[in-house]
Backbone as a ProteinNet text record, in pm:
[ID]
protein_1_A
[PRIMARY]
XXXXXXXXXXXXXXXXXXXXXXXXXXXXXXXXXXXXXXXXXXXXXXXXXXXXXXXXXXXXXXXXXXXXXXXXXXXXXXXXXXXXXXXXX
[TERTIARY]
1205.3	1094.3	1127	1032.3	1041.7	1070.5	1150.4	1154.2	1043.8	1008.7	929.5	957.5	953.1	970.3	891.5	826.3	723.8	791.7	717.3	794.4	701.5	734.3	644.9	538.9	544.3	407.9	300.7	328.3	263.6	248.9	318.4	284.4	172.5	192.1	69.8	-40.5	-63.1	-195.7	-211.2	-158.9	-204.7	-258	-211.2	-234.6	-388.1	-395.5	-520.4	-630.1	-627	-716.1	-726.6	-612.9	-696.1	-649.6	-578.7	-555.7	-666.9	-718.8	-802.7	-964.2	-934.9	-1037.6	-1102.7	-1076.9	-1055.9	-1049.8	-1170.4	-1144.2	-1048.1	-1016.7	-986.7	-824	-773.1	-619.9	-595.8	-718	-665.4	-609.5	-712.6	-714.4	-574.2	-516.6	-461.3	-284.3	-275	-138.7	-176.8	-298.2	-320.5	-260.3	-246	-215	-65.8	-12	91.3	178.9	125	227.2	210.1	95.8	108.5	191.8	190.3	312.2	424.3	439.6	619	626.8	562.6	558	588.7	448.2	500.2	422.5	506.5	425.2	316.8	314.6	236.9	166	83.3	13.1	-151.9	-180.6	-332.1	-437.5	-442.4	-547.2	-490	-366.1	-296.1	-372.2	-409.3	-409	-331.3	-210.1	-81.7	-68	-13.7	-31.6	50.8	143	208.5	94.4	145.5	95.6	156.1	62.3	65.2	85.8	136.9	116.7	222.4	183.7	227.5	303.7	229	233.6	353.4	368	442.2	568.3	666.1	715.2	674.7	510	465.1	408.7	381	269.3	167.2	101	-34.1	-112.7	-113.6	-195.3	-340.3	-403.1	-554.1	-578.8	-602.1	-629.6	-794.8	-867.4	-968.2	-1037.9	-1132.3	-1236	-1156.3	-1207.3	-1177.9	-1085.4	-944.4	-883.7	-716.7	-640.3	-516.3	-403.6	-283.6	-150.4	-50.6	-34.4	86.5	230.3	299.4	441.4	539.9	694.9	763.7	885.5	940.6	1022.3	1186	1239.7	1321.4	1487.2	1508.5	1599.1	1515.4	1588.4	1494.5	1405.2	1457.2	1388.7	1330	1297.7	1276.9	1160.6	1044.4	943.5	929.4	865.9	884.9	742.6	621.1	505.8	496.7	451.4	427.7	340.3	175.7	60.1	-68.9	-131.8	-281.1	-362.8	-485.3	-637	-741.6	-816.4	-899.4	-857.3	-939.4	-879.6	-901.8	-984.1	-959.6	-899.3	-814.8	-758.2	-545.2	-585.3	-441.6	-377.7	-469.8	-475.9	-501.8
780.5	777.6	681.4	637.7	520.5	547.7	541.1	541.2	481.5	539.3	455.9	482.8	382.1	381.9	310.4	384.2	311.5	228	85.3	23.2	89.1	26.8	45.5	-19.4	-120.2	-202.3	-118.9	-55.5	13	71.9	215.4	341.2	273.6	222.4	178.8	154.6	40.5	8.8	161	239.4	396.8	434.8	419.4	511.4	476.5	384.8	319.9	316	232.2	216.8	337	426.3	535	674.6	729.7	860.4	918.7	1037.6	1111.5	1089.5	954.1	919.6	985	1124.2	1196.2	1125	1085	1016.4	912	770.3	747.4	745.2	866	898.5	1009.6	1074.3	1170.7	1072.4	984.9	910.6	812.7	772	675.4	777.6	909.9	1005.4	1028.5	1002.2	1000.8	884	760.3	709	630.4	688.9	679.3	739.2	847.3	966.6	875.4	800	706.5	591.9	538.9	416.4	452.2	612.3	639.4	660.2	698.1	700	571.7	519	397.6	253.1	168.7	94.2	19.3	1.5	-122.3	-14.5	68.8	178.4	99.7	59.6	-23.9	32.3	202.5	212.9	157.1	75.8	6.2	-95.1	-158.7	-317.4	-411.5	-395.7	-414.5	-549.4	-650.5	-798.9	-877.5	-987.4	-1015.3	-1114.6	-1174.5	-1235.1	-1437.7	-1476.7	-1617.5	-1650.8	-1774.3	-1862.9	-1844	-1774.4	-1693.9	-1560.4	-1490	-1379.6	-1355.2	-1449.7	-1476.4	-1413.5	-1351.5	-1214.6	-1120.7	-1083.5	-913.6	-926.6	-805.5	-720	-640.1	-649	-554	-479.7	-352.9	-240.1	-204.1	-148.8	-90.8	54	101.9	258.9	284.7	176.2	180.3	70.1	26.3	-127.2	-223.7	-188.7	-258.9	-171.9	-110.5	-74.3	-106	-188.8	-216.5	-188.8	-236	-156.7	-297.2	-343	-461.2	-398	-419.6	-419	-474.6	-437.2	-545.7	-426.5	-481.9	-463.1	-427.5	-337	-326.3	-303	-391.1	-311.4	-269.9	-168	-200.9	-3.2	37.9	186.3	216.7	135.1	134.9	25.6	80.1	-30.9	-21.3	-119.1	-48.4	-90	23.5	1.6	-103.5	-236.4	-281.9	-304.8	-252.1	-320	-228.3	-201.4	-122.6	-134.5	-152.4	-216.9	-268.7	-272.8	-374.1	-550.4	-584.6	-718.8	-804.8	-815.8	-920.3	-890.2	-725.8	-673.2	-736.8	-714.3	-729	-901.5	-971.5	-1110.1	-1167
1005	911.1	796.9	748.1	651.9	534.5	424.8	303.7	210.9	110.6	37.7	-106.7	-206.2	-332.2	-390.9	-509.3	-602.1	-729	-684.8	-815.5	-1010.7	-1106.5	-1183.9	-1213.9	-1147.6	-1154.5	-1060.5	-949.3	-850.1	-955.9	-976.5	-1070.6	-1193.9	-1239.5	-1365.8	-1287.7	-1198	-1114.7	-1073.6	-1020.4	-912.9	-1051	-1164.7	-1254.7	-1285.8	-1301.1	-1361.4	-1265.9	-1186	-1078.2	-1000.1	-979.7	-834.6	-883.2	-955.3	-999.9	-1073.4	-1001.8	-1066.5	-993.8	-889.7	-820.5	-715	-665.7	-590.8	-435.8	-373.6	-222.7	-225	-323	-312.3	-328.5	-396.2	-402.5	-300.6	-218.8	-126.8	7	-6.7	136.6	150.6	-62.9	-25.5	51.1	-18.5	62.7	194.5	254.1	361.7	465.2	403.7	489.8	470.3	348.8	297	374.9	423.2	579.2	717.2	741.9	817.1	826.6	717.4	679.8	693.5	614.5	662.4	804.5	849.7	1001.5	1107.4	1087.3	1147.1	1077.5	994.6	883.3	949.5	1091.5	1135.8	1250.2	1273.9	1261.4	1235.2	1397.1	1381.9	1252.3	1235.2	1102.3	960.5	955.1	805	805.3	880.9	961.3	879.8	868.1	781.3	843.5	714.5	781.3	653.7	722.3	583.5	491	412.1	297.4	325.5	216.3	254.4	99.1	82.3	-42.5	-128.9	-242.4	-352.8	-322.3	-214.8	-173.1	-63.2	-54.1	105.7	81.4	34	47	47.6	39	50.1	176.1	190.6	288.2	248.9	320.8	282.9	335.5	352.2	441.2	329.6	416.2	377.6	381.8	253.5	272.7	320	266	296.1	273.4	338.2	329.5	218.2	118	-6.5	-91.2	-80	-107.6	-29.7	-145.2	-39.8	-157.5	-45.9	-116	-82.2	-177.3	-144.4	-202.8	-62.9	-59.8	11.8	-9.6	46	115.6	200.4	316.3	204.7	218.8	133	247.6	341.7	480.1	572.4	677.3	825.5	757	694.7	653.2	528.2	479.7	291.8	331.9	250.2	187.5	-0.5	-52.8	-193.7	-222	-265.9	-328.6	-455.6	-413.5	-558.5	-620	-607.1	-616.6	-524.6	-617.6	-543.6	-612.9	-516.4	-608	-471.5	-544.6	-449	-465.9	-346.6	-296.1	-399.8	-480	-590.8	-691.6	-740.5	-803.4	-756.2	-615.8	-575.1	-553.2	-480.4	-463.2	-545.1
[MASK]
+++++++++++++++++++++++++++++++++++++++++++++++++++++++++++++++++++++++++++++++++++++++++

C-alpha cells in the first residue's frame, strides 16, 4: 500500500478550497483509499505533467477537481496541490 504525505502547500489549498465542502472532501478520501491502493487506478486517470510541471502528477477526484503530486520512492507519494484545473495549472 502506498504511503502518502501532505505537503503544506497541499494542507492550505485542502484548507481553503475543499474543507467543509461536503461532496467535494467526501469524494476527495474517497479516492485518496484508491490512490493508496493502486495510484494509477483507471477512475484517477492519473497522468504525469508537462512543462513547468514536469516533475508532478496528477489524478482527478472529480471532473474539475484534481490533486497534483509527486512520486516520493517506489511507496510514498507526497500531496502538493488541490483545486480545480485552472486553480492547479
Amino acid at each position: 500500500m502506498i504511503q502518502v504525505a501532505f505537503s503544506s502547500s497541499f494542507k492550505r489549498s485542502f484548507g481553503k478550497r475543499i474543507k467543509g465542502r461536503g461532496a467535494w472532501e467526501d469524494r476527495f478520501w474517497e479516492r485518496l483509499e484508491v490512490l493508496m491502493r493502486d495510484p494509477f487506478d483507471p477512475r484517477l486517470r492519473t497522468h504525469k505533467l508537462s512543462g513547468a510541471l514536469k516533475e508532478m502528477w496528477s489524478f482527478s477526484v472529480e471532473h474539475d477537481l484534481r490533486v497534483l503530486f509527486y512520486f516520493a520512492g517506489d511507496q510514498k507519494v507526497v500531496l502538493v496541490n488541490i483545486g480545480t484545473h485552472d486553480e492547479v495549472y
